[in-house]
Amino acid sequence: MFKEKVAVITGAGSGIGRALALQLATEGARLALSDVNRASVEETLRLLPVGTVAIAYTLDVSSRTSFFEHAEHVLRDFGSVHYVFNNAGVALFGTVEHTSIEEYEWQVGINLWGVIYGTKAFLPTMLAQREGCIVNISSVFGLLGFPTQSAYNITKFAVRGLTEALWSELDGTGVRAISVHPGGIKTNF
């Protein structure tokens, strides 16, 4: 399923993104790995099996300009895209009363706009080739509101809604959209 397919993974410098990169490499995927932290995504590259075709990119997913330039670079370097894992994410803890507007904006920029930009940047290529899968990483907190997680809940509920709308819109196109809702996972997140 993944052999010789191009997989784009944001947030590939650690956690779920790194684990995805390692797993997809064993399946023979060609990997476009990005992270805001260049050193961490290069460390992911070093951990991949010998012979894996992979390129590391520095990417701030909250920047629309940067994300669309990233898509151009991936398409230039790989010629296509088959899977997009919109995985980059951040969290902060705080009650609504004690979470600043700037903190909400920061979290929404990465966790929601990053997913929207990743979807919009690669979807036209997938539709043109009538093949592809967009995998948006949400959370169990995209299914259930939780105290001190309002900013995170907002973004993950929105990712779920975006993905569910996309399911219907993509019917019959050869392109799929999937929302993943992990529970607690031991990462440096």
Coordinates of C-alpha atoms in Angstrom, one line a residue:
M1 CA 0.0 0.0 0.0
F2 CA 2.9 2.4 0.8
K3 CA 5.6 1.0 -1.4
E4 CA 7.1 3.7 -3.6
K5 CA 4.3 6.1 -2.6
V6 CA 5.2 9.7 -1.5
A7 CA 4.1 10.4 2.1
V8 CA 4.3 13.9 3.5
I9 CA 4.5 14.1 7.3
T10 CA 4.5 17.3 9.3
G11 CA 5.8 17.3 12.8
A12 CA 8.2 14.5 11.8
G13 CA 10.9 15.5 14.3
S14 CA 9.4 13.6 17.2
G15 CA 6.5 11.8 18.6
I16 CA 3.8 10.4 16.3
G17 CA 5.4 12.1 13.3
R18 CA 8.7 10.3 13.9
A19 CA 7.0 7.0 14.6
L20 CA 5.0 7.4 11.3
A21 CA 8.2 8.1 9.4
L22 CA 9.9 5.0 10.8
Q23 CA 6.9 2.8 10.1
L24 CA 6.3 4.1 6.6
A25 CA 10.0 3.7 5.8
T26 CA 9.8 0.0 6.6
E27 CA 6.8 -0.2 4.2
G28 CA 8.9 1.3 1.3
A29 CA 7.4 4.8 1.2
R30 CA 9.3 7.8 0.0
L31 CA 9.2 10.4 2.7
A32 CA 8.9 14.2 2.7
L33 CA 9.5 14.9 6.4
S34 CA 9.0 18.4 8.0
D35 CA 9.3 20.0 11.3
V36 CA 9.8 23.5 12.7
N37 CA 12.9 22.2 14.4
R38 CA 15.5 21.3 11.8
A39 CA 17.8 19.4 14.1
S40 CA 14.9 17.1 15.2
V41 CA 13.7 16.2 11.7
E42 CA 17.4 15.5 10.7
E43 CA 17.6 13.2 13.7
T44 CA 14.5 11.4 12.3
L45 CA 16.3 11.0 9.0
R46 CA 19.3 9.4 10.7
L47 CA 17.0 6.8 12.4
L48 CA 15.4 5.7 9.1
P49 CA 16.5 2.3 7.6
V50 CA 19.4 2.4 5.1
G51 CA 18.1 3.0 1.6
T52 CA 15.0 4.9 2.6
V53 CA 14.3 7.8 0.2
A54 CA 13.6 10.7 2.4
I55 CA 14.1 14.5 2.5
A56 CA 13.9 16.7 5.5
Y57 CA 12.4 20.2 5.3
T58 CA 12.1 22.9 7.8
L59 CA 8.4 24.1 8.0
D60 CA 6.3 26.3 10.2
V61 CA 2.9 24.9 9.4
S62 CA 1.2 28.0 10.8
S63 CA 2.6 30.0 7.9
R64 CA 0.4 29.8 4.8
T65 CA 3.2 31.1 2.5
S66 CA 5.7 28.6 4.0
F67 CA 3.3 25.7 3.6
F68 CA 2.5 26.4 0.0
E69 CA 6.2 26.8 -0.8
H70 CA 6.8 23.5 1.0
A71 CA 4.2 21.8 -1.3
E72 CA 6.0 23.2 -4.3
H73 CA 9.3 21.9 -3.1
V74 CA 7.9 18.4 -2.3
L75 CA 6.3 18.2 -5.7
R76 CA 9.5 19.4 -7.3
D77 CA 11.6 16.8 -5.4
F78 CA 9.3 13.8 -5.6
G79 CA 7.0 14.6 -8.6
S80 CA 3.8 13.6 -6.7
V81 CA 2.2 13.1 -3.4
H82 CA 0.0 10.2 -2.3
Y83 CA -0.4 10.6 1.5
V84 CA -0.4 13.8 3.6
F85 CA -0.2 13.3 7.3
N86 CA -1.2 16.6 8.9
N87 CA 0.4 15.7 12.2
A88 CA 2.2 18.8 13.6
G89 CA 0.6 19.9 16.8
V90 CA 1.1 21.7 20.1
A91 CA -0.7 21.8 23.4
L92 CA -1.0 24.2 26.3
F93 CA -2.8 23.9 29.6
G94 CA -4.9 26.6 31.1
T95 CA -8.4 27.5 32.0
V96 CA -10.3 29.7 29.6
E97 CA -9.9 32.5 32.2
H98 CA -6.1 32.1 32.3
T99 CA -5.4 31.4 28.6
S100 CA -4.5 34.5 26.7
I101 CA -5.8 35.4 23.3
E102 CA -2.2 35.1 22.0
E103 CA -2.0 31.6 23.3
Y104 CA -5.3 30.7 21.6
E105 CA -4.0 32.2 18.3
W106 CA -0.7 30.3 18.6
Q107 CA -2.5 27.0 19.1
V108 CA -5.1 27.6 16.4
G109 CA -2.3 28.6 14.0
I110 CA -0.5 25.3 14.3
N111 CA -3.2 22.8 15.1
L112 CA -5.9 24.0 12.8
W113 CA -4.5 26.4 10.2
G114 CA -1.6 24.0 9.7
V115 CA -4.1 21.2 8.8
I116 CA -6.1 23.5 6.5
Y117 CA -2.9 24.7 4.7
G118 CA -1.6 21.1 4.4
T119 CA -4.9 20.0 2.9
K120 CA -5.3 22.9 0.5
A121 CA -1.6 22.8 -0.6
F122 CA -1.7 19.1 -1.6
L123 CA -5.3 18.4 -2.5
P124 CA -5.2 19.8 -6.0
T125 CA -2.4 17.4 -7.0
M126 CA -4.2 14.4 -5.4
L127 CA -7.5 15.3 -7.2
A128 CA -5.7 15.7 -10.6
Q129 CA -4.1 12.3 -10.2
R130 CA -7.3 10.8 -8.8
E131 CA -5.4 9.2 -6.0
G132 CA -4.4 10.2 -2.5
C133 CA -5.2 10.2 1.2
I134 CA -5.2 13.1 3.6
V135 CA -4.7 11.9 7.2
N136 CA -5.5 14.6 9.8
I137 CA -4.4 13.9 13.3
S138 CA -7.0 15.0 15.8
S139 CA -7.3 13.6 19.3
V140 CA -9.7 12.1 21.7
F141 CA -10.0 15.8 22.8
G142 CA -11.6 16.3 19.4
L143 CA -14.4 14.1 20.6
L144 CA -14.7 15.2 24.2
G145 CA -14.2 18.6 25.9
F146 CA -11.9 18.6 28.8
P147 CA -11.1 21.2 31.5
T148 CA -7.8 23.2 31.0
Q149 CA -7.8 22.1 27.3
S150 CA -10.1 24.6 25.7
A151 CA -7.6 25.8 23.1
Y152 CA -6.6 22.2 22.2
N153 CA -10.3 21.1 22.2
I154 CA -11.2 24.0 19.8
T155 CA -8.5 22.9 17.3
K156 CA -9.1 19.2 17.5
F157 CA -12.9 19.5 17.2
A158 CA -12.3 21.7 14.2
V159 CA -9.9 19.2 12.6
R160 CA -12.6 16.5 13.0
G161 CA -15.2 18.7 11.4
L162 CA -13.0 19.6 8.5
T163 CA -12.2 16.0 7.8
E164 CA -15.8 14.8 8.1
A165 CA -16.9 17.5 5.6
L166 CA -14.0 16.4 3.3
W167 CA -15.1 12.8 3.4
S168 CA -18.3 13.6 1.6
E169 CA -16.8 16.1 -0.8
L170 CA -14.2 13.7 -2.0
D171 CA -16.6 10.8 -2.7
G172 CA -15.9 9.4 -6.1
T173 CA -12.7 11.3 -6.6
G174 CA -10.1 8.6 -5.7
V175 CA -9.0 10.8 -2.8
R176 CA -9.8 10.0 0.8
A177 CA -9.7 11.9 4.1
I178 CA -9.2 10.3 7.5
S179 CA -9.3 11.8 10.9
V180 CA -7.3 10.0 13.6
H181 CA -8.2 10.5 17.3
P182 CA -5.3 9.2 19.4
G183 CA -5.6 8.9 23.2
G184 CA -2.6 9.4 25.6
I185 CA 0.6 8.6 23.9
K186 CA 4.0 8.8 25.5
T187 CA 5.9 11.5 23.5
N188 CA 7.7 14.8 24.3
F189 CA 4.5 16.6 23.3

